[in-house]
Backbone as a chain_set.jsonl record, in Angstrom:
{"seq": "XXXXXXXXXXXXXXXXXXXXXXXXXXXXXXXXXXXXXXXXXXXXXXXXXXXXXXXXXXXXXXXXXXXXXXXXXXXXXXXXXXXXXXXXXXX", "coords": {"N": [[225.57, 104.037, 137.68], [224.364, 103.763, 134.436], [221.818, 105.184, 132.545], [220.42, 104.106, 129.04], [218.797, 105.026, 126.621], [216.072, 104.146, 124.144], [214.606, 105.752, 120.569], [212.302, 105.838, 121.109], [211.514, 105.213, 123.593], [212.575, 107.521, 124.871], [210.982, 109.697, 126.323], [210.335, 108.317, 128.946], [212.62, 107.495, 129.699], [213.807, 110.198, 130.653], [211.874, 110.788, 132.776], [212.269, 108.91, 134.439], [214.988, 108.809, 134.95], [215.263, 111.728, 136.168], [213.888, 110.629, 138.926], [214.967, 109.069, 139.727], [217.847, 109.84, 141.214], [220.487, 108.367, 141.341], [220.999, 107.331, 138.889], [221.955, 107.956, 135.803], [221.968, 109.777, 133.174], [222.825, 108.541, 129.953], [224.479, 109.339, 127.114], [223.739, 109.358, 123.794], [224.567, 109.088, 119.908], [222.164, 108.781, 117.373], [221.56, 107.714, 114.419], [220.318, 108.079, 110.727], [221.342, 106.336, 107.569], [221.942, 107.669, 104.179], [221.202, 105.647, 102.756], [218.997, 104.182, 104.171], [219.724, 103.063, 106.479], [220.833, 102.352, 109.562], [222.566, 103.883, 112.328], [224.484, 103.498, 115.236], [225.816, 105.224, 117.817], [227.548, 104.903, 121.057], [228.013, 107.562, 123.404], [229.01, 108.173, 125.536], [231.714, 107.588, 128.03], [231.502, 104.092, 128.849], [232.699, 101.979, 129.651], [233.637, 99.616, 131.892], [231.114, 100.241, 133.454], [227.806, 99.89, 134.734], [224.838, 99.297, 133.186], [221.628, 100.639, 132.171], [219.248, 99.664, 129.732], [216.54, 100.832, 128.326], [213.954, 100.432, 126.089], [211.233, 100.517, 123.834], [209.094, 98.258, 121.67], [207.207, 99.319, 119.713], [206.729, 99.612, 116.875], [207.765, 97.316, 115.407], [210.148, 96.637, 114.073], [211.958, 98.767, 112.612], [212.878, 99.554, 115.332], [213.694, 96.942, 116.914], [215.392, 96.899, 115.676], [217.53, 99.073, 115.893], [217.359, 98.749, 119.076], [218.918, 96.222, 119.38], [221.492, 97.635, 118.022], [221.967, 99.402, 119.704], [222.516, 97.731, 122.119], [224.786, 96.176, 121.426], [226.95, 98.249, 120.78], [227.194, 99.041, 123.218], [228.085, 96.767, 124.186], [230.566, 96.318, 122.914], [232.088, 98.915, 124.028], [232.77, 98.307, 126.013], [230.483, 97.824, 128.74], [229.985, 96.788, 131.672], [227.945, 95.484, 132.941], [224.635, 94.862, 131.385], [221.705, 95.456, 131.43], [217.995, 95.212, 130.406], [215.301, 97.183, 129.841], [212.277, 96.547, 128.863], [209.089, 97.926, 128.595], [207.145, 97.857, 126.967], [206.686, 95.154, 124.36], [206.164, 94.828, 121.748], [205.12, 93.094, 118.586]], "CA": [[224.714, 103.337, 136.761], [223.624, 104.98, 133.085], [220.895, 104.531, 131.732], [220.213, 104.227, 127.853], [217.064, 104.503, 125.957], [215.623, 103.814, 122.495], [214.246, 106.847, 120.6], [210.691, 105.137, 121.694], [211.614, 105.678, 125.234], [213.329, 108.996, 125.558], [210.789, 110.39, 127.527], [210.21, 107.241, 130.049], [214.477, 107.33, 130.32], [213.875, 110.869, 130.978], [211.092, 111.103, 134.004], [213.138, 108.023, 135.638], [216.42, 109.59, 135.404], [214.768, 112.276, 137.092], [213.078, 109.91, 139.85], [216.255, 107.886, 140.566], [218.937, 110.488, 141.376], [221.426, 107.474, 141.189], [220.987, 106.87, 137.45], [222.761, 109.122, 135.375], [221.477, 109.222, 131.777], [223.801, 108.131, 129.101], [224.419, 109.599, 125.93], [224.423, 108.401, 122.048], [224.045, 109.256, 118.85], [221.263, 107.877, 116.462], [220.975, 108.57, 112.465], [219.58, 106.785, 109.664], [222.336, 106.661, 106.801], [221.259, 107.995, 102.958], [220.644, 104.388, 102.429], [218.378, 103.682, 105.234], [220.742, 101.721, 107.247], [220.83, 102.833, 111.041], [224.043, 103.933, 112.688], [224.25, 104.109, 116.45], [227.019, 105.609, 118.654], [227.621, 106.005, 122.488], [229.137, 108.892, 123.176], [229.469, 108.745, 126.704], [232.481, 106.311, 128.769], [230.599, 103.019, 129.6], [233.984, 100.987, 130.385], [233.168, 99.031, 133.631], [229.73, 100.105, 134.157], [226.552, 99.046, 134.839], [224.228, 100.246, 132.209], [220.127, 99.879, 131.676], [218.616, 99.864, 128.439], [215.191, 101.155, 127.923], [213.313, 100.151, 125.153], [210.066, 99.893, 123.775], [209.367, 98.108, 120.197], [206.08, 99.738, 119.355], [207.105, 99.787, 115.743], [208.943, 96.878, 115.714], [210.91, 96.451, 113.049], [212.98, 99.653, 112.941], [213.107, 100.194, 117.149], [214.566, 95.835, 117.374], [217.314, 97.039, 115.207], [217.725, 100.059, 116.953], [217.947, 98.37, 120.665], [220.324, 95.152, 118.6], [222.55, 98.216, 117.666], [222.534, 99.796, 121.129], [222.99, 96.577, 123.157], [226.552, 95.512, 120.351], [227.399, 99.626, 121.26], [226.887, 99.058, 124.909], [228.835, 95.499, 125.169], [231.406, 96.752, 122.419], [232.674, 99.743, 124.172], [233.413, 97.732, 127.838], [229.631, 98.034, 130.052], [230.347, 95.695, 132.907], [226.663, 94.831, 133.33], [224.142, 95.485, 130.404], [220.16, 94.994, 131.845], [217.363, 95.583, 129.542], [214.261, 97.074, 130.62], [211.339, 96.483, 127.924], [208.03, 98.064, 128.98], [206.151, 97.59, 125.743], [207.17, 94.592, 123.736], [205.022, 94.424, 120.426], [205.004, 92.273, 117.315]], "C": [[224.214, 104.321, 135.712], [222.667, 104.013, 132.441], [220.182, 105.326, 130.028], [218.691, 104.545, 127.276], [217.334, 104.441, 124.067], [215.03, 105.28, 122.033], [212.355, 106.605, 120.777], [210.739, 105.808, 122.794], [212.408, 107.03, 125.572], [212.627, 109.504, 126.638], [210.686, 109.674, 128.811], [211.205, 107.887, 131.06], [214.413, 108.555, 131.302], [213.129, 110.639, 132.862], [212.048, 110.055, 134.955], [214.283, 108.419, 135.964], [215.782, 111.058, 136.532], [214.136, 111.776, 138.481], [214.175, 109.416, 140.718], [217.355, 108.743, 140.708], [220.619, 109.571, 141.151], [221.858, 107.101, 139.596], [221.298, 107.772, 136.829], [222.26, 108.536, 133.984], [222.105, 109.317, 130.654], [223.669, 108.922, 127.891], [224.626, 108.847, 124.345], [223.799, 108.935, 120.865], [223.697, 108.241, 117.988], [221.276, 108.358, 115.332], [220.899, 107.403, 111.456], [220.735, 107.321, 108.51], [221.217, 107.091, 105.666], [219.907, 106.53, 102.616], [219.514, 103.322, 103.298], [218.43, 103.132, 106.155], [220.733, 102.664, 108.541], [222.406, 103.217, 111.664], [223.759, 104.382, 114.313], [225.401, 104.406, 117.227], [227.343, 105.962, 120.463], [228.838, 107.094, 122.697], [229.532, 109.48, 124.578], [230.608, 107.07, 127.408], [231.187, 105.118, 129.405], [231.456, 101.767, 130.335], [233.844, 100.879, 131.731], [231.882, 99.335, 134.828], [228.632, 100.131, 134.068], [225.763, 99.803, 134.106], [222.645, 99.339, 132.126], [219.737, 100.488, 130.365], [217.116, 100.141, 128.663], [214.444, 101.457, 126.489], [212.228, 99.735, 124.737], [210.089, 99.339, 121.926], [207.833, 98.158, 119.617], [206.053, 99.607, 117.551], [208.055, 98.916, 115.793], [210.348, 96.815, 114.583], [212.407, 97.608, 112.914], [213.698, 99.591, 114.496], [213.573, 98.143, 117.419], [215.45, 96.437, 116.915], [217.995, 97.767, 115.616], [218.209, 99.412, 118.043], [218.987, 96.954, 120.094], [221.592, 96.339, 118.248], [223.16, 99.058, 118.93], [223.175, 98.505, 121.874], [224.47, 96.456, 122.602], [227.317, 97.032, 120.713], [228.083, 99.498, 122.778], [228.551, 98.049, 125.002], [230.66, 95.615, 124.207], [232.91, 98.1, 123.014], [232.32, 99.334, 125.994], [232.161, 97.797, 128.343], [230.022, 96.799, 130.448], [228.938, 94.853, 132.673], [225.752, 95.176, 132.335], [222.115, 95.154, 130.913], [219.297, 96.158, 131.157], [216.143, 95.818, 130.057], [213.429, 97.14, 129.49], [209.915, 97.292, 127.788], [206.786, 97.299, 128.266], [207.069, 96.36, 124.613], [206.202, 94.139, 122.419], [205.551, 93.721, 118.971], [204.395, 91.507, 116.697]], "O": [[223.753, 105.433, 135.971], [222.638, 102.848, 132.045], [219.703, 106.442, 129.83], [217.633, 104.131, 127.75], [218.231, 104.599, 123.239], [214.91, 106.094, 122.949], [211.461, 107.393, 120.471], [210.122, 106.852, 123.007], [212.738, 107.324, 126.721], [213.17, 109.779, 127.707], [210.928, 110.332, 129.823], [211.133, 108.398, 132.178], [214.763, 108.409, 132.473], [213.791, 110.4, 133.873], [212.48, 110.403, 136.054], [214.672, 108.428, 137.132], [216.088, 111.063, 137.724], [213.851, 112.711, 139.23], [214.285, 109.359, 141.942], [218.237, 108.186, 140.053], [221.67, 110.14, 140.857], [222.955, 106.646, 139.273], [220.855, 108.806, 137.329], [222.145, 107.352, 133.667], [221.955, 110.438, 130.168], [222.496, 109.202, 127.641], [225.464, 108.03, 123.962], [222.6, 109.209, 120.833], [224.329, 107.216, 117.734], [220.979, 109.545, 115.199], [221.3, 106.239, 111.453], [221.043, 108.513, 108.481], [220.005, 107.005, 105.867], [218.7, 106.411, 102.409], [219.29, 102.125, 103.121], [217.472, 102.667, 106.772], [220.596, 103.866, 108.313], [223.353, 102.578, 111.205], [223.038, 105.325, 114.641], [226.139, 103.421, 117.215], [227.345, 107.088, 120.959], [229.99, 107.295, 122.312], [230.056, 110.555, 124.87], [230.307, 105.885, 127.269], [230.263, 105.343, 130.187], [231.107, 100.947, 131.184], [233.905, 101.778, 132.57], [231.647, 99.059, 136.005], [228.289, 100.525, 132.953], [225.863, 101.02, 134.258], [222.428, 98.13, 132.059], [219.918, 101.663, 130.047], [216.587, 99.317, 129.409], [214.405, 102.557, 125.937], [211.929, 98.592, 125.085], [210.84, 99.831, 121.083], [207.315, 97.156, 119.125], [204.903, 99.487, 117.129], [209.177, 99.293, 116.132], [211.509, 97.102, 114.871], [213.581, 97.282, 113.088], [214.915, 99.588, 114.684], [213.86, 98.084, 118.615], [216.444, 96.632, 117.614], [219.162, 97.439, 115.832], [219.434, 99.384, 118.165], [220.021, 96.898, 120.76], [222.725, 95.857, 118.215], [224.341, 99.324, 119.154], [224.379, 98.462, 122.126], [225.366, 96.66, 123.421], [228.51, 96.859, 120.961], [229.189, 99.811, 123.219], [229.623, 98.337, 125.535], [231.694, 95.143, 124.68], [234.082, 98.189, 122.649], [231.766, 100.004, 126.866], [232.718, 98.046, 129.412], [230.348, 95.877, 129.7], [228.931, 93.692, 132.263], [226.032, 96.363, 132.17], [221.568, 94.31, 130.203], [219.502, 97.372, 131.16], [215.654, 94.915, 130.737], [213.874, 98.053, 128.794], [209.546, 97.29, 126.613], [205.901, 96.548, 128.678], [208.107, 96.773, 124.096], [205.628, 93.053, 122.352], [206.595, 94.148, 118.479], [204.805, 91.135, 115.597]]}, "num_chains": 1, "name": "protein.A"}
C-alpha cells in the first residue's frame, strides 16, 4: 500500500508512514507552470496497487486542484484501489 499526500499534508503522510510500517510512501512531482497552471507527476510504479491519498484543502482553491490532479495521476497510471483520506476539509 503507498500512500500519497497533498503538499498540505506532507508532514501528516510523513509521521503515518512512519507509524504504519506497512505503508510505503509514494512519490510525485508537484510544480506550478510560468503560467500558473499546476502540473503533477507520480513518479513512483502504482500499477495494481492500493494507494491512499492524503489531503487537506485548507486553502481551497489551489490544494482541490492539486488533490483533482493527483487522484487523474493516481487512476491514470493503473492504482488498483485509490482511498482518500481528508482530515481537514475547508471551504
Amino acid at each position: 500500500m503507498l500512500l500519497f499526500s497533498t503538499q498540505t499534508s506532507k508532514k501528516l503522510a510523513r509521521k503515518i508512514s512512519q507509524c504504519a510500517p506497512y505503508l510505503k510512501e509514494g512519490t510525485h512531482d508537484f510544480k506550478y507552470f510560468a503560467n500558473g497552471e499546476m502540473h503533477v507527476k507520480i513518479t513512483r510504479e502504482v500499477k495494481g496497487e492500493k494507494i491512499i491519498i492524503l489531503a487537506s484543502t485548507n486553502q481551497p482553491n489551489d490544494n482541490i486542484f492539486e488533490l483533482f490532479l493527483l487522484l487523474d495521476a493516481a487512476k491514470n497510471n493503473g492504482a488498483e484501489f485509490i482511498h482518500l483520506i481528508m482530515p481537514f476539509f475547508g471551504y
